[in-house]
């Protein structure tokens, strides 16, 4: 279920740099994201950042790379789910993670889909975020 807040209710969610960082073509201004999109960008950054990658924030990030080339079984699903829950709880204070489910969408190609169900802390509005993660390296270059 994905409810959209009106702009007055969602101001607390904030505005920040869009991810990935881009500039508009016409006036070369930095692109920004606001409200729900800003939360999704923050979640994406956390999921894609390795633990220790940021020198001044060594606990920031998730470290999904540790799961590369692991056997795709129920243990892996649990490990990914636990790491996602704890990292988002630590690094994104605007949300409360309610559930993380992991699904092996394409086991032959190593595609794992992570579904995160969360609630905005101030309004208790429920949202979902789907993150595709590849366990195998890209070899089709």
Short mmCIF file of N, CA, C and O in Angstrom, two decimals:
data_model
loop_
_atom_site.label_atom_id
_atom_site.label_comp_id
_atom_site.label_asym_id
_atom_site.label_seq_id
_atom_site.Cartn_x
_atom_site.Cartn_y
_atom_site.Cartn_z
N UNK A 1 0.85 -1.17 0.00
CA UNK A 1 0.00 0.00 0.00
C UNK A 1 0.90 1.23 0.00
O UNK A 1 1.83 1.34 0.77
N UNK A 2 0.65 2.16 -0.86
CA UNK A 2 1.48 3.35 -0.97
C UNK A 2 0.59 4.58 -0.95
O UNK A 2 -0.01 4.92 -1.94
N UNK A 3 0.50 5.22 0.20
CA UNK A 3 -0.32 6.42 0.33
C UNK A 3 0.52 7.64 0.05
O UNK A 3 1.68 7.71 0.43
N UNK A 4 -0.06 8.64 -0.58
CA UNK A 4 0.66 9.87 -0.86
C UNK A 4 0.18 10.95 0.09
O UNK A 4 -1.01 11.19 0.22
N UNK A 5 1.11 11.58 0.76
CA UNK A 5 0.79 12.66 1.68
C UNK A 5 0.60 13.94 0.90
O UNK A 5 1.21 14.14 -0.14
N UNK A 6 -0.21 14.86 1.44
CA UNK A 6 -0.27 16.16 0.79
C UNK A 6 0.98 16.94 1.17
O UNK A 6 1.69 16.61 2.12
N UNK A 7 1.30 17.96 0.43
CA UNK A 7 2.57 18.67 0.60
C UNK A 7 2.72 19.30 1.97
O UNK A 7 3.80 19.33 2.53
N UNK A 8 1.66 19.80 2.57
CA UNK A 8 1.75 20.41 3.89
C UNK A 8 2.13 19.36 4.94
O UNK A 8 2.93 19.62 5.83
N UNK A 9 1.56 18.15 4.83
CA UNK A 9 1.85 17.08 5.78
C UNK A 9 3.24 16.51 5.60
O UNK A 9 3.82 15.97 6.52
N UNK A 10 3.79 16.58 4.39
CA UNK A 10 5.05 15.90 4.11
C UNK A 10 6.28 16.80 4.15
O UNK A 10 7.37 16.34 3.86
N UNK A 11 6.14 18.03 4.53
CA UNK A 11 7.31 18.93 4.59
C UNK A 11 8.41 18.42 5.50
O UNK A 11 9.58 18.64 5.25
N UNK A 12 8.03 17.74 6.59
CA UNK A 12 9.02 17.24 7.53
C UNK A 12 9.95 16.22 6.90
O UNK A 12 11.02 15.95 7.41
N UNK A 13 9.54 15.63 5.76
CA UNK A 13 10.37 14.63 5.10
C UNK A 13 11.60 15.25 4.47
O UNK A 13 12.59 14.56 4.23
N UNK A 14 11.54 16.55 4.17
CA UNK A 14 12.72 17.27 3.73
C UNK A 14 12.96 17.25 2.23
O UNK A 14 12.26 16.64 1.46
N UNK A 15 14.00 17.98 1.87
CA UNK A 15 14.48 18.09 0.50
C UNK A 15 15.99 17.93 0.52
O UNK A 15 16.66 18.43 1.43
N UNK A 16 16.52 17.24 -0.45
CA UNK A 16 17.97 17.05 -0.51
C UNK A 16 18.40 16.80 -1.94
O UNK A 16 17.60 16.86 -2.87
N UNK A 17 19.67 16.53 -2.11
CA UNK A 17 20.20 16.24 -3.43
C UNK A 17 19.53 14.98 -3.98
O UNK A 17 19.34 14.01 -3.26
N UNK A 18 19.21 15.01 -5.26
CA UNK A 18 18.67 13.82 -5.91
C UNK A 18 19.79 12.79 -6.05
O UNK A 18 20.98 13.13 -6.07
N UNK A 19 19.42 11.55 -6.11
CA UNK A 19 20.40 10.49 -6.28
C UNK A 19 20.06 9.70 -7.52
O UNK A 19 18.92 9.26 -7.67
N UNK A 20 20.98 9.52 -8.42
CA UNK A 20 22.36 10.00 -8.38
C UNK A 20 22.41 11.51 -8.60
O UNK A 20 21.50 12.11 -9.14
N UNK A 21 23.51 12.10 -8.16
CA UNK A 21 23.67 13.55 -8.25
C UNK A 21 23.71 13.95 -9.73
O UNK A 21 24.51 13.42 -10.50
N UNK A 22 22.82 14.86 -10.11
CA UNK A 22 22.74 15.33 -11.49
C UNK A 22 22.47 16.83 -11.51
O UNK A 22 22.03 17.41 -10.52
N UNK A 23 22.74 17.41 -12.66
CA UNK A 23 22.48 18.83 -12.87
C UNK A 23 21.51 18.97 -14.04
O UNK A 23 21.56 18.20 -14.98
N UNK A 24 20.64 19.97 -13.95
CA UNK A 24 19.70 20.20 -15.04
C UNK A 24 20.46 20.73 -16.25
O UNK A 24 21.44 21.45 -16.12
N UNK A 25 20.00 20.37 -17.43
CA UNK A 25 20.70 20.72 -18.67
C UNK A 25 20.62 22.21 -18.96
O UNK A 25 21.60 22.81 -19.37
N UNK A 26 19.48 22.82 -18.74
CA UNK A 26 19.28 24.21 -19.13
C UNK A 26 20.04 25.20 -18.27
O UNK A 26 20.83 26.00 -18.75
N UNK A 27 19.82 25.16 -16.96
CA UNK A 27 20.40 26.18 -16.09
C UNK A 27 21.51 25.65 -15.18
O UNK A 27 21.98 26.35 -14.30
N UNK A 28 21.94 24.42 -15.40
CA UNK A 28 23.01 23.78 -14.64
C UNK A 28 22.80 23.86 -13.13
O UNK A 28 23.75 24.02 -12.37
N UNK A 29 21.57 23.76 -12.68
CA UNK A 29 21.26 23.74 -11.26
C UNK A 29 21.27 22.29 -10.76
O UNK A 29 20.94 21.36 -11.48
N UNK A 30 21.64 22.14 -9.52
CA UNK A 30 21.66 20.82 -8.90
C UNK A 30 20.23 20.31 -8.77
O UNK A 30 19.35 21.02 -8.30
N UNK A 31 20.01 19.07 -9.22
CA UNK A 31 18.68 18.45 -9.09
C UNK A 31 18.46 18.06 -7.64
O UNK A 31 19.37 17.56 -6.98
N UNK A 32 17.25 18.28 -7.14
CA UNK A 32 16.92 17.91 -5.77
C UNK A 32 15.72 16.97 -5.77
O UNK A 32 14.99 16.88 -6.76
N UNK A 33 15.54 16.28 -4.67
CA UNK A 33 14.35 15.46 -4.48
C UNK A 33 13.70 15.91 -3.18
O UNK A 33 14.38 16.35 -2.25
N UNK A 34 12.39 15.79 -3.12
CA UNK A 34 11.65 16.24 -1.95
C UNK A 34 10.69 15.17 -1.47
O UNK A 34 10.25 14.31 -2.23
N UNK A 35 10.38 15.28 -0.18
CA UNK A 35 9.32 14.49 0.43
C UNK A 35 9.54 12.99 0.25
O UNK A 35 10.59 12.48 0.60
N UNK A 36 8.54 12.27 -0.28
CA UNK A 36 8.64 10.82 -0.38
C UNK A 36 9.83 10.38 -1.23
O UNK A 36 10.51 9.41 -0.92
N UNK A 37 10.08 11.10 -2.32
CA UNK A 37 11.21 10.75 -3.19
C UNK A 37 12.53 10.92 -2.46
O UNK A 37 13.47 10.16 -2.66
N UNK A 38 12.62 11.92 -1.57
CA UNK A 38 13.83 12.13 -0.79
C UNK A 38 14.09 10.95 0.14
O UNK A 38 15.24 10.52 0.30
N UNK A 39 13.05 10.41 0.74
CA UNK A 39 13.19 9.22 1.59
C UNK A 39 13.66 8.03 0.75
O UNK A 39 14.58 7.31 1.14
N UNK A 40 13.05 7.83 -0.42
CA UNK A 40 13.46 6.72 -1.29
C UNK A 40 14.90 6.88 -1.74
O UNK A 40 15.65 5.90 -1.81
N UNK A 41 15.33 8.11 -2.05
CA UNK A 41 16.73 8.33 -2.41
C UNK A 41 17.65 7.99 -1.24
O UNK A 41 18.71 7.37 -1.42
N UNK A 42 17.26 8.38 -0.03
CA UNK A 42 18.08 8.09 1.15
C UNK A 42 18.18 6.59 1.38
O UNK A 42 19.27 6.07 1.69
N UNK A 43 17.08 5.87 1.23
CA UNK A 43 17.10 4.41 1.38
C UNK A 43 18.02 3.79 0.34
O UNK A 43 18.83 2.92 0.64
N UNK A 44 17.92 4.26 -0.89
CA UNK A 44 18.77 3.74 -1.96
C UNK A 44 20.25 3.98 -1.67
O UNK A 44 21.08 3.09 -1.88
N UNK A 45 20.58 5.15 -1.17
CA UNK A 45 21.97 5.46 -0.83
C UNK A 45 22.47 4.52 0.26
O UNK A 45 23.58 3.98 0.19
N UNK A 46 21.65 4.32 1.29
CA UNK A 46 22.04 3.43 2.38
C UNK A 46 22.26 2.01 1.86
O UNK A 46 23.25 1.35 2.19
N UNK A 47 21.34 1.54 1.00
CA UNK A 47 21.46 0.17 0.48
C UNK A 47 22.67 -0.02 -0.41
O UNK A 47 23.23 -1.11 -0.48
N UNK A 48 23.09 1.01 -1.09
CA UNK A 48 24.20 0.88 -2.04
C UNK A 48 25.57 1.23 -1.46
O UNK A 48 26.59 1.02 -2.11
N UNK A 49 25.61 1.73 -0.24
CA UNK A 49 26.88 2.14 0.38
C UNK A 49 27.45 1.00 1.22
O UNK A 49 26.73 0.38 2.00
N UNK A 50 28.73 0.74 1.06
CA UNK A 50 29.40 -0.28 1.86
C UNK A 50 29.67 0.28 3.25
O UNK A 50 29.99 1.45 3.40
N UNK A 51 29.59 -0.57 4.26
CA UNK A 51 29.95 -0.14 5.62
C UNK A 51 31.42 0.28 5.61
O UNK A 51 32.26 -0.39 5.04
N UNK A 52 31.71 1.41 6.24
CA UNK A 52 33.07 1.91 6.31
C UNK A 52 33.50 2.72 5.10
O UNK A 52 34.59 3.25 5.07
N UNK A 53 32.64 2.81 4.10
CA UNK A 53 32.98 3.55 2.88
C UNK A 53 33.10 5.05 3.15
O UNK A 53 33.90 5.74 2.53
N UNK A 54 32.32 5.56 4.07
CA UNK A 54 32.37 6.97 4.43
C UNK A 54 33.25 7.13 5.66
O UNK A 54 32.91 6.65 6.75
N UNK A 55 34.36 7.82 5.50
CA UNK A 55 35.35 7.92 6.57
C UNK A 55 34.79 8.55 7.84
O UNK A 55 35.12 8.12 8.95
N UNK A 56 33.98 9.58 7.71
CA UNK A 56 33.48 10.29 8.88
C UNK A 56 32.21 9.65 9.45
O UNK A 56 31.71 10.08 10.48
N UNK A 57 31.66 8.66 8.78
CA UNK A 57 30.47 7.96 9.25
C UNK A 57 30.65 6.47 8.97
O UNK A 57 30.02 5.90 8.09
N UNK A 58 31.53 5.84 9.73
CA UNK A 58 31.93 4.46 9.43
C UNK A 58 30.79 3.45 9.60
O UNK A 58 30.85 2.37 9.04
N UNK A 59 29.75 3.78 10.36
CA UNK A 59 28.63 2.86 10.55
C UNK A 59 27.54 3.06 9.50
O UNK A 59 26.58 2.32 9.47
N UNK A 60 27.69 4.08 8.64
CA UNK A 60 26.70 4.35 7.60
C UNK A 60 26.82 3.30 6.50
O UNK A 60 27.90 2.89 6.13
N UNK A 61 25.69 2.91 5.98
CA UNK A 61 25.68 1.97 4.86
C UNK A 61 25.19 0.61 5.28
O UNK A 61 24.87 0.35 6.43
N UNK A 62 25.17 -0.27 4.31
CA UNK A 62 24.58 -1.58 4.52
C UNK A 62 25.55 -2.72 4.28
O UNK A 62 25.59 -3.67 5.02
N UNK A 63 26.31 -2.62 3.22
CA UNK A 63 27.25 -3.69 2.92
C UNK A 63 26.64 -4.91 2.29
O UNK A 63 27.01 -6.04 2.62
N UNK A 64 25.69 -4.72 1.38
CA UNK A 64 25.10 -5.87 0.67
C UNK A 64 26.15 -6.64 -0.12
O UNK A 64 25.95 -7.81 -0.42
N UNK A 65 27.28 -6.02 -0.41
CA UNK A 65 28.32 -6.67 -1.18
C UNK A 65 28.86 -7.92 -0.48
O UNK A 65 29.38 -8.82 -1.12
N UNK A 66 28.70 -7.99 0.84
CA UNK A 66 29.17 -9.18 1.58
C UNK A 66 28.40 -10.44 1.17
O UNK A 66 28.85 -11.55 1.43
N UNK A 67 27.25 -10.26 0.51
CA UNK A 67 26.43 -11.40 0.12
C UNK A 67 26.68 -11.86 -1.32
O UNK A 67 26.05 -12.81 -1.78
N UNK A 68 27.60 -11.19 -2.03
CA UNK A 68 27.93 -11.61 -3.38
C UNK A 68 28.37 -13.07 -3.37
O UNK A 68 29.15 -13.50 -2.52
N UNK A 69 27.90 -13.83 -4.35
CA UNK A 69 28.31 -15.21 -4.60
C UNK A 69 27.97 -16.17 -3.46
O UNK A 69 28.57 -17.22 -3.34
N UNK A 70 27.02 -15.81 -2.62
CA UNK A 70 26.57 -16.70 -1.55
C UNK A 70 25.50 -17.65 -2.11
O UNK A 70 24.84 -17.37 -3.10
N UNK A 71 25.34 -18.77 -1.45
CA UNK A 71 24.32 -19.74 -1.83
C UNK A 71 22.94 -19.12 -1.58
O UNK A 71 22.68 -18.60 -0.49
N UNK A 72 22.08 -19.21 -2.58
CA UNK A 72 20.75 -18.62 -2.47
C UNK A 72 19.83 -19.61 -1.75
O UNK A 72 19.29 -20.52 -2.35
N UNK A 73 19.69 -19.40 -0.42
CA UNK A 73 18.84 -20.27 0.39
C UNK A 73 18.13 -19.42 1.44
O UNK A 73 18.26 -18.20 1.47
N UNK A 74 17.40 -20.08 2.33
CA UNK A 74 16.62 -19.37 3.35
C UNK A 74 17.53 -18.62 4.33
O UNK A 74 17.15 -17.58 4.86
N UNK A 75 18.70 -19.14 4.59
CA UNK A 75 19.65 -18.46 5.48
C UNK A 75 20.06 -17.12 4.89
O UNK A 75 20.12 -16.12 5.60
N UNK A 76 20.33 -17.10 3.60
CA UNK A 76 20.70 -15.86 2.93
C UNK A 76 19.55 -14.85 3.01
O UNK A 76 19.77 -13.67 3.27
N UNK A 77 18.32 -15.31 2.80
CA UNK A 77 17.16 -14.41 2.91
C UNK A 77 17.10 -13.77 4.30
O UNK A 77 16.91 -12.57 4.44
N UNK A 78 17.29 -14.58 5.33
CA UNK A 78 17.26 -14.06 6.70
C UNK A 78 18.39 -13.10 6.98
O UNK A 78 18.19 -12.06 7.63
N UNK A 79 19.59 -13.42 6.49
CA UNK A 79 20.74 -12.54 6.71
C UNK A 79 20.54 -11.18 6.04
O UNK A 79 20.80 -10.14 6.65
N UNK A 80 20.07 -11.19 4.79
CA UNK A 80 19.83 -9.93 4.09
C UNK A 80 18.75 -9.12 4.80
O UNK A 80 18.89 -7.92 5.02
N UNK A 81 17.68 -9.78 5.19
CA UNK A 81 16.58 -9.11 5.88
C UNK A 81 17.06 -8.45 7.18
O UNK A 81 16.74 -7.28 7.46
N UNK A 82 17.84 -9.17 7.98
CA UNK A 82 18.34 -8.63 9.25
C UNK A 82 19.24 -7.43 9.04
O UNK A 82 19.14 -6.42 9.75
N UNK A 83 20.14 -7.51 8.06
CA UNK A 83 21.07 -6.42 7.80
C UNK A 83 20.33 -5.18 7.30
O UNK A 83 20.62 -4.06 7.71
N UNK A 84 19.33 -5.37 6.43
CA UNK A 84 18.55 -4.24 5.91
C UNK A 84 17.79 -3.56 7.05
O UNK A 84 17.83 -2.33 7.20
N UNK A 85 17.12 -4.34 7.89
CA UNK A 85 16.36 -3.77 9.01
C UNK A 85 17.25 -2.97 9.94
O UNK A 85 16.93 -1.84 10.30
N UNK A 86 18.35 -3.55 10.36
CA UNK A 86 19.21 -2.87 11.32
C UNK A 86 19.88 -1.63 10.74
O UNK A 86 19.98 -0.60 11.40
N UNK A 87 20.31 -1.70 9.49
CA UNK A 87 20.97 -0.56 8.88
C UNK A 87 20.02 0.60 8.65
O UNK A 87 20.36 1.76 8.90
N UNK A 88 18.81 0.32 8.18
CA UNK A 88 17.84 1.39 7.97
C UNK A 88 17.40 1.99 9.30
O UNK A 88 17.19 3.21 9.41
N UNK A 89 17.25 1.17 10.33
CA UNK A 89 16.89 1.69 11.65
C UNK A 89 17.97 2.62 12.19
O UNK A 89 17.67 3.63 12.83
N UNK A 90 19.21 2.29 11.93
CA UNK A 90 20.33 3.09 12.41
C UNK A 90 20.53 4.37 11.59
O UNK A 90 20.83 5.42 12.14
N UNK A 91 20.34 4.28 10.28
CA UNK A 91 20.74 5.38 9.39
C UNK A 91 19.61 6.26 8.85
O UNK A 91 19.90 7.30 8.27
N UNK A 92 18.37 5.87 8.99
CA UNK A 92 17.26 6.69 8.47
C UNK A 92 16.23 6.92 9.57
O UNK A 92 15.29 6.14 9.73
N UNK A 93 16.38 8.01 10.32
CA UNK A 93 15.50 8.26 11.47
C UNK A 93 14.08 8.69 11.12
O UNK A 93 13.21 8.69 11.99
N UNK A 94 13.81 9.02 9.86
CA UNK A 94 12.47 9.49 9.49
C UNK A 94 11.49 8.36 9.29
O UNK A 94 10.29 8.59 9.15
N UNK A 95 11.98 7.10 9.28
CA UNK A 95 11.09 5.96 9.04
C UNK A 95 11.27 4.90 10.12
O UNK A 95 12.29 4.86 10.80
N UNK A 96 10.25 4.04 10.23
CA UNK A 96 10.33 2.83 11.04
C UNK A 96 10.07 1.66 10.10
O UNK A 96 9.02 1.62 9.45
N UNK A 97 11.02 0.75 10.02
CA UNK A 97 10.89 -0.41 9.15
C UNK A 97 9.95 -1.41 9.81
O UNK A 97 10.18 -1.83 10.94
N UNK A 98 8.89 -1.77 9.10
CA UNK A 98 7.91 -2.73 9.61
C UNK A 98 8.23 -4.15 9.15
O UNK A 98 8.02 -5.09 9.89
N UNK A 99 8.69 -4.29 7.91
CA UNK A 99 8.95 -5.63 7.39
C UNK A 99 9.94 -5.55 6.24
O UNK A 99 9.95 -4.57 5.49
N UNK A 100 10.78 -6.56 6.13
CA UNK A 100 11.69 -6.71 4.99
C UNK A 100 11.52 -8.13 4.49
O UNK A 100 11.71 -9.09 5.24
N UNK A 101 11.11 -8.27 3.23
CA UNK A 101 11.02 -9.61 2.65
C UNK A 101 11.99 -9.71 1.48
O UNK A 101 12.19 -8.75 0.73
N UNK A 102 12.60 -10.85 1.36
CA UNK A 102 13.62 -11.11 0.34
C UNK A 102 13.10 -12.21 -0.56
O UNK A 102 12.64 -13.24 -0.08
N UNK A 103 13.18 -11.98 -1.87
CA UNK A 103 12.68 -12.96 -2.84
C UNK A 103 13.74 -13.17 -3.92
O UNK A 103 14.32 -12.21 -4.42
N UNK A 104 13.99 -14.42 -4.26
CA UNK A 104 14.92 -14.75 -5.33
C UNK A 104 14.15 -14.71 -6.65
O UNK A 104 13.54 -15.69 -7.05
N UNK A 105 14.18 -13.56 -7.32
CA UNK A 105 13.40 -13.36 -8.55
C UNK A 105 13.96 -14.14 -9.74
O UNK A 105 13.23 -14.63 -10.56
N UNK A 106 15.28 -14.16 -9.86
CA UNK A 106 15.93 -14.85 -10.99
C UNK A 106 17.19 -15.54 -10.46
O UNK A 106 18.29 -15.00 -10.58
N UNK A 107 17.05 -16.71 -9.85
CA UNK A 107 18.19 -17.38 -9.23
C UNK A 107 19.34 -17.68 -10.20
O UNK A 107 20.50 -17.62 -9.81
N UNK A 108 19.04 -17.98 -11.46
CA UNK A 108 20.11 -18.29 -12.41
C UNK A 108 21.01 -17.09 -12.67
O UNK A 108 22.21 -17.24 -12.92
N UNK A 109 20.44 -15.89 -12.63
CA UNK A 109 21.23 -14.68 -12.86
C UNK A 109 21.55 -13.94 -11.57
O UNK A 109 22.12 -12.85 -11.60
N UNK A 110 21.16 -14.50 -10.43
CA UNK A 110 21.51 -13.91 -9.14
C UNK A 110 20.69 -12.70 -8.75
O UNK A 110 21.15 -11.89 -7.94
N UNK A 111 19.48 -12.55 -9.28
CA UNK A 111 18.66 -11.39 -8.95
C UNK A 111 17.86 -11.65 -7.68
O UNK A 111 17.09 -12.60 -7.60
N UNK A 112 18.08 -10.80 -6.69
CA UNK A 112 17.37 -10.86 -5.43
C UNK A 112 16.58 -9.56 -5.29
O UNK A 112 17.12 -8.49 -5.52
N UNK A 113 15.29 -9.67 -4.95
CA UNK A 113 14.46 -8.48 -4.77
C UNK A 113 14.19 -8.32 -3.28
O UNK A 113 13.75 -9.26 -2.61
N UNK A 114 14.46 -7.12 -2.77
CA UNK A 114 14.25 -6.82 -1.36
C UNK A 114 13.08 -5.86 -1.27
O UNK A 114 13.13 -4.76 -1.82
N UNK A 115 12.00 -6.26 -0.59
CA UNK A 115 10.82 -5.43 -0.41
C UNK A 115 10.83 -4.91 1.01
O UNK A 115 10.78 -5.69 1.97
N UNK A 116 10.88 -3.59 1.16
CA UNK A 116 10.93 -2.94 2.47
C UNK A 116 9.60 -2.24 2.70
O UNK A 116 9.20 -1.39 1.91
N UNK A 117 8.92 -2.60 3.78
CA UNK A 117 7.68 -1.93 4.18
C UNK A 117 8.02 -1.05 5.37
O UNK A 117 8.58 -1.54 6.36
N UNK A 118 7.71 0.24 5.26
CA UNK A 118 8.07 1.17 6.32
C UNK A 118 6.97 2.20 6.55
O UNK A 118 6.07 2.35 5.75
N UNK A 119 7.08 2.88 7.69
CA UNK A 119 6.11 3.90 8.09
C UNK A 119 6.87 5.18 8.37
O UNK A 119 7.93 5.17 9.00
N UNK A 120 6.33 6.31 7.87
CA UNK A 120 6.90 7.61 8.24
C UNK A 120 6.61 7.85 9.71
O UNK A 120 5.47 7.74 10.16
N UNK A 121 7.60 8.22 10.47
CA UNK A 121 7.45 8.33 11.92
C UNK A 121 6.46 9.42 12.34
O UNK A 121 5.76 9.26 13.32
N UNK A 122 6.38 10.50 11.62
CA UNK A 122 5.53 11.60 12.05
C UNK A 122 4.07 11.39 11.69
O UNK A 122 3.19 11.83 12.41
N UNK A 123 3.78 10.72 10.59
CA UNK A 123 2.39 10.60 10.13
C UNK A 123 1.85 9.18 10.14
O UNK A 123 0.67 8.97 9.89
N UNK A 124 2.71 8.19 10.40
CA UNK A 124 2.31 6.78 10.38
C UNK A 124 1.73 6.35 9.03
O UNK A 124 0.88 5.48 8.97
N UNK A 125 2.19 6.96 7.94
CA UNK A 125 1.76 6.57 6.60
C UNK A 125 2.66 5.44 6.13
O UNK A 125 3.88 5.54 6.19
N UNK A 126 2.05 4.36 5.65
CA UNK A 126 2.81 3.18 5.25
C UNK A 126 3.22 3.27 3.78
O UNK A 126 2.43 3.68 2.93
N UNK A 127 4.46 2.87 3.48
CA UNK A 127 4.99 2.86 2.12
C UNK A 127 5.84 1.62 1.91
O UNK A 127 6.28 0.99 2.86
N UNK A 128 6.10 1.32 0.64
CA UNK A 128 6.95 0.19 0.26
C UNK A 128 8.07 0.68 -0.64
O UNK A 128 7.90 1.65 -1.38
N UNK A 129 9.19 -0.02 -0.59
CA UNK A 129 10.32 0.28 -1.46
C UNK A 129 10.87 -1.05 -1.94
O UNK A 129 11.14 -1.94 -1.14
N UNK A 130 11.03 -1.20 -3.25
CA UNK A 130 11.57 -2.43 -3.82
C UNK A 130 12.97 -2.14 -4.35
O UNK A 130 13.17 -1.21 -5.12
N UNK A 131 13.93 -2.96 -3.92
CA UNK A 131 15.33 -2.77 -4.31
C UNK A 131 15.82 -4.04 -5.00
O UNK A 131 15.91 -5.08 -4.36
N UNK A 132 16.15 -3.97 -6.30
CA UNK A 132 16.70 -5.14 -6.98
C UNK A 132 18.21 -5.24 -6.70
O UNK A 132 18.92 -4.25 -6.80
N UNK A 133 18.67 -6.39 -6.33
CA UNK A 133 20.06 -6.59 -5.97
C UNK A 133 20.57 -7.82 -6.70
O UNK A 133 19.93 -8.87 -6.70
N UNK A 134 21.74 -7.71 -7.34
CA UNK A 134 22.29 -8.81 -8.13
C UNK A 134 23.45 -9.45 -7.36
O UNK A 134 24.41 -8.78 -7.01
N UNK A 135 23.32 -10.75 -7.09
CA UNK A 135 24.36 -11.48 -6.38
C UNK A 135 25.53 -11.87 -7.27
O UNK A 135 26.63 -12.08 -6.80
N UNK A 136 25.29 -11.98 -8.56
CA UNK A 136 26.34 -12.34 -9.51
C UNK A 136 26.89 -11.09 -10.16
O UNK A 136 26.19 -10.11 -10.33
N UNK A 137 28.16 -11.13 -10.54
CA UNK A 137 28.74 -9.98 -11.20
C UNK A 137 28.19 -9.84 -12.64
O UNK A 137 27.74 -10.81 -13.22
N UNK A 138 28.24 -8.63 -13.13
CA UNK A 138 27.80 -8.40 -14.51
C UNK A 138 28.84 -8.92 -15.49
O UNK A 138 29.97 -8.45 -15.50
N UNK A 139 28.46 -9.87 -16.31
CA UNK A 139 29.43 -10.44 -17.24
C UNK A 139 29.04 -10.22 -18.68
O UNK A 139 29.63 -10.78 -19.58
N UNK A 140 28.01 -9.42 -18.93
CA UNK A 140 27.55 -9.22 -20.30
C UNK A 140 28.09 -7.93 -20.90
O UNK A 140 27.45 -7.31 -21.72
N UNK A 141 29.29 -7.52 -20.51
CA UNK A 141 29.86 -6.28 -21.03
C UNK A 141 30.47 -6.48 -22.39
O UNK A 141 31.03 -7.44 -22.72
#
